[in-house]
């Protein structure tokens, strides 16, 4: 996806791309490629492919929520910053928290935040389920792209969400039936299940918007070993 096609596709999501946005994305792209040679950040490095599979794909979260109306967003398992950093570039008012279990990725994100001069970005080196224990009901939006199966992700994420606000899972193909039990136990309700094809390559994408209907029972999230051994 070249820059012209990117601008058109993003406009269809209801987002206007300015030259300033492109300048930010170009800087981010350069840092990604440069640091990817030293630390493993992504398998995708071709310019147009990064624009499609990382930058555009991150913005598709806007299909299910208008971020202009939200104040805080937490991206768990953010890796090299997807979708969190891209969303921050387009919605700079967001108070953004990025969580990843791998410190080298957090170190890379420190450089991105500094070079792009992003404000109100908090970088957390932790496992999401441990971070969630001390940060319950803190965020308007919690999201994760390509981190774990939905039933497991729900246990990591829903505790972090404020009551009545949303967890948004960005997935490839997803079978919601496998998460019925987790939704029930963690007080989550599916509001939208948005299936679409990524432009150009037509691969399947699913974005699931889940509302937290009431507080998560205090026994969740459990320790990682228990989550893995007995997923909800
Ligand atoms: N979200 C990014 C993206 O879509 O490009 C990265 C996806 S990568 C496949 C998964 C990331 O999740 C890795 O950086 C990994 O370290 C992180 N991760 C996996 N389980 C995690 C957990 N329980 N807590 C925090 N980070 C986790």
Short mmCIF file of N, CA, C and O in Angstrom, two decimals, residues 1-7 10 17 21-29 32 44-59 86 90 198:
data_model
loop_
_atom_site.label_atom_id
_atom_site.label_comp_id
_atom_site.label_asym_id
_atom_site.label_seq_id
_atom_site.Cartn_x
_atom_site.Cartn_y
_atom_site.Cartn_z
N UNK A 1 0.85 -1.18 0.00
CA UNK A 1 0.00 0.00 0.00
C UNK A 1 0.90 1.24 0.00
O UNK A 1 1.60 1.49 1.00
N UNK A 2 0.88 1.98 -1.13
CA UNK A 2 1.72 3.19 -1.16
C UNK A 2 1.02 4.32 -0.38
O UNK A 2 -0.13 4.16 0.05
N UNK A 3 1.72 5.44 -0.25
CA UNK A 3 1.18 6.51 0.61
C UNK A 3 -0.17 7.02 0.11
O UNK A 3 -1.06 7.31 0.92
N UNK A 4 -0.34 7.10 -1.20
CA UNK A 4 -1.61 7.60 -1.75
C UNK A 4 -2.75 6.64 -1.41
O UNK A 4 -3.83 7.06 -0.97
N UNK A 5 -2.51 5.35 -1.60
CA UNK A 5 -3.55 4.36 -1.28
C UNK A 5 -3.83 4.33 0.23
O UNK A 5 -4.96 4.11 0.66
N UNK A 6 -2.78 4.53 1.01
CA UNK A 6 -2.93 4.56 2.47
C UNK A 6 -3.88 5.71 2.87
O UNK A 6 -4.84 5.51 3.62
N UNK A 7 -3.62 6.88 2.30
CA UNK A 7 -4.43 8.06 2.64
C UNK A 7 -5.91 7.81 2.28
O UNK A 7 -6.82 8.12 3.06
N UNK A 10 -7.44 5.08 4.65
CA UNK A 10 -7.65 5.61 6.01
C UNK A 10 -8.84 6.58 6.01
O UNK A 10 -9.62 6.62 6.98
N UNK A 17 -5.76 12.01 6.89
CA UNK A 17 -4.30 11.91 7.05
C UNK A 17 -3.67 13.22 6.59
O UNK A 17 -3.88 13.66 5.47
N UNK A 21 1.05 13.72 9.86
CA UNK A 21 0.91 12.29 10.18
C UNK A 21 1.92 11.47 9.37
O UNK A 21 2.59 10.57 9.90
N UNK A 22 2.02 11.80 8.08
CA UNK A 22 2.95 11.04 7.21
C UNK A 22 4.38 11.22 7.72
O UNK A 22 5.16 10.26 7.77
N UNK A 23 4.72 12.45 8.14
CA UNK A 23 6.09 12.67 8.66
C UNK A 23 6.36 11.79 9.88
O UNK A 23 7.43 11.19 10.00
N UNK A 24 5.38 11.71 10.77
CA UNK A 24 5.51 10.84 11.96
C UNK A 24 5.69 9.38 11.53
O UNK A 24 6.56 8.67 12.04
N UNK A 25 4.85 8.95 10.60
CA UNK A 25 4.88 7.53 10.19
C UNK A 25 6.21 7.21 9.49
O UNK A 25 6.78 6.12 9.69
N UNK A 26 6.71 8.14 8.69
CA UNK A 26 7.98 7.89 8.00
C UNK A 26 9.12 7.75 9.02
O UNK A 26 9.98 6.88 8.90
N UNK A 27 9.12 8.62 10.03
CA UNK A 27 10.15 8.55 11.08
C UNK A 27 10.07 7.20 11.80
O UNK A 27 11.07 6.54 12.07
N UNK A 28 8.83 6.82 12.12
CA UNK A 28 8.57 5.56 12.83
C UNK A 28 9.05 4.39 11.96
O UNK A 28 9.72 3.46 12.44
N UNK A 29 8.71 4.44 10.66
CA UNK A 29 9.11 3.37 9.75
C UNK A 29 10.64 3.24 9.74
O UNK A 29 11.18 2.13 9.83
N UNK A 32 11.90 1.64 12.88
CA UNK A 32 11.52 0.22 12.91
C UNK A 32 12.52 -0.60 12.09
O UNK A 32 13.02 -1.63 12.57
N UNK A 44 8.01 -7.88 8.98
CA UNK A 44 7.58 -7.04 7.85
C UNK A 44 8.43 -5.77 7.83
O UNK A 44 8.38 -4.97 8.78
N UNK A 45 9.18 -5.56 6.75
CA UNK A 45 10.05 -4.38 6.70
C UNK A 45 9.90 -3.58 5.41
O UNK A 45 10.35 -2.44 5.35
N UNK A 46 9.27 -4.18 4.38
CA UNK A 46 9.05 -3.46 3.13
C UNK A 46 8.14 -2.24 3.42
O UNK A 46 7.15 -2.37 4.14
N UNK A 47 8.49 -1.09 2.87
CA UNK A 47 7.79 0.16 3.18
C UNK A 47 6.27 0.03 2.98
O UNK A 47 5.48 0.30 3.90
N UNK A 48 5.86 -0.41 1.80
CA UNK A 48 4.41 -0.45 1.51
C UNK A 48 3.71 -1.51 2.34
O UNK A 48 2.53 -1.37 2.68
N UNK A 49 4.45 -2.57 2.65
CA UNK A 49 3.85 -3.63 3.48
C UNK A 49 3.66 -3.16 4.93
O UNK A 49 2.67 -3.49 5.58
N UNK A 50 4.62 -2.39 5.44
CA UNK A 50 4.48 -1.83 6.80
C UNK A 50 3.28 -0.89 6.83
O UNK A 50 2.47 -0.93 7.77
N UNK A 51 3.13 -0.09 5.78
CA UNK A 51 1.97 0.82 5.74
C UNK A 51 0.66 0.04 5.76
O UNK A 51 -0.31 0.47 6.39
N UNK A 52 0.61 -1.08 5.07
CA UNK A 52 -0.63 -1.87 5.03
C UNK A 52 -0.82 -2.67 6.32
O UNK A 52 -1.83 -2.55 7.01
N UNK A 53 0.17 -3.52 6.64
CA UNK A 53 -0.05 -4.54 7.68
C UNK A 53 0.18 -4.03 9.10
O UNK A 53 -0.26 -4.66 10.06
N UNK A 54 0.93 -2.92 9.23
CA UNK A 54 1.09 -2.35 10.57
C UNK A 54 0.33 -1.04 10.73
O UNK A 54 -0.47 -0.90 11.65
N UNK A 55 0.57 -0.07 9.83
CA UNK A 55 -0.01 1.26 10.04
C UNK A 55 -1.52 1.25 9.75
O UNK A 55 -2.32 1.64 10.60
N UNK A 56 -1.91 0.83 8.54
CA UNK A 56 -3.34 0.82 8.22
C UNK A 56 -4.08 -0.14 9.15
O UNK A 56 -5.12 0.19 9.73
N UNK A 57 -3.54 -1.34 9.30
CA UNK A 57 -4.22 -2.35 10.12
C UNK A 57 -4.45 -1.84 11.56
O UNK A 57 -5.51 -2.07 12.14
N UNK A 58 -3.48 -1.13 12.13
CA UNK A 58 -3.66 -0.58 13.48
C UNK A 58 -4.85 0.37 13.54
O UNK A 58 -5.61 0.38 14.51
N UNK A 59 -5.01 1.17 12.48
CA UNK A 59 -6.08 2.18 12.48
C UNK A 59 -7.46 1.58 12.30
O UNK A 59 -8.47 2.24 12.57
N UNK A 86 0.62 3.88 16.55
CA UNK A 86 -0.07 4.44 15.37
C UNK A 86 -1.33 5.19 15.83
O UNK A 86 -1.62 6.30 15.35
N UNK A 90 -2.41 9.45 15.48
CA UNK A 90 -3.65 10.00 14.91
C UNK A 90 -4.60 10.56 15.97
O UNK A 90 -5.48 11.36 15.65
N UNK A 198 -8.45 -7.28 4.80
CA UNK A 198 -7.43 -6.24 4.69
C UNK A 198 -7.28 -5.91 3.20
O UNK A 198 -7.19 -6.84 2.38
#
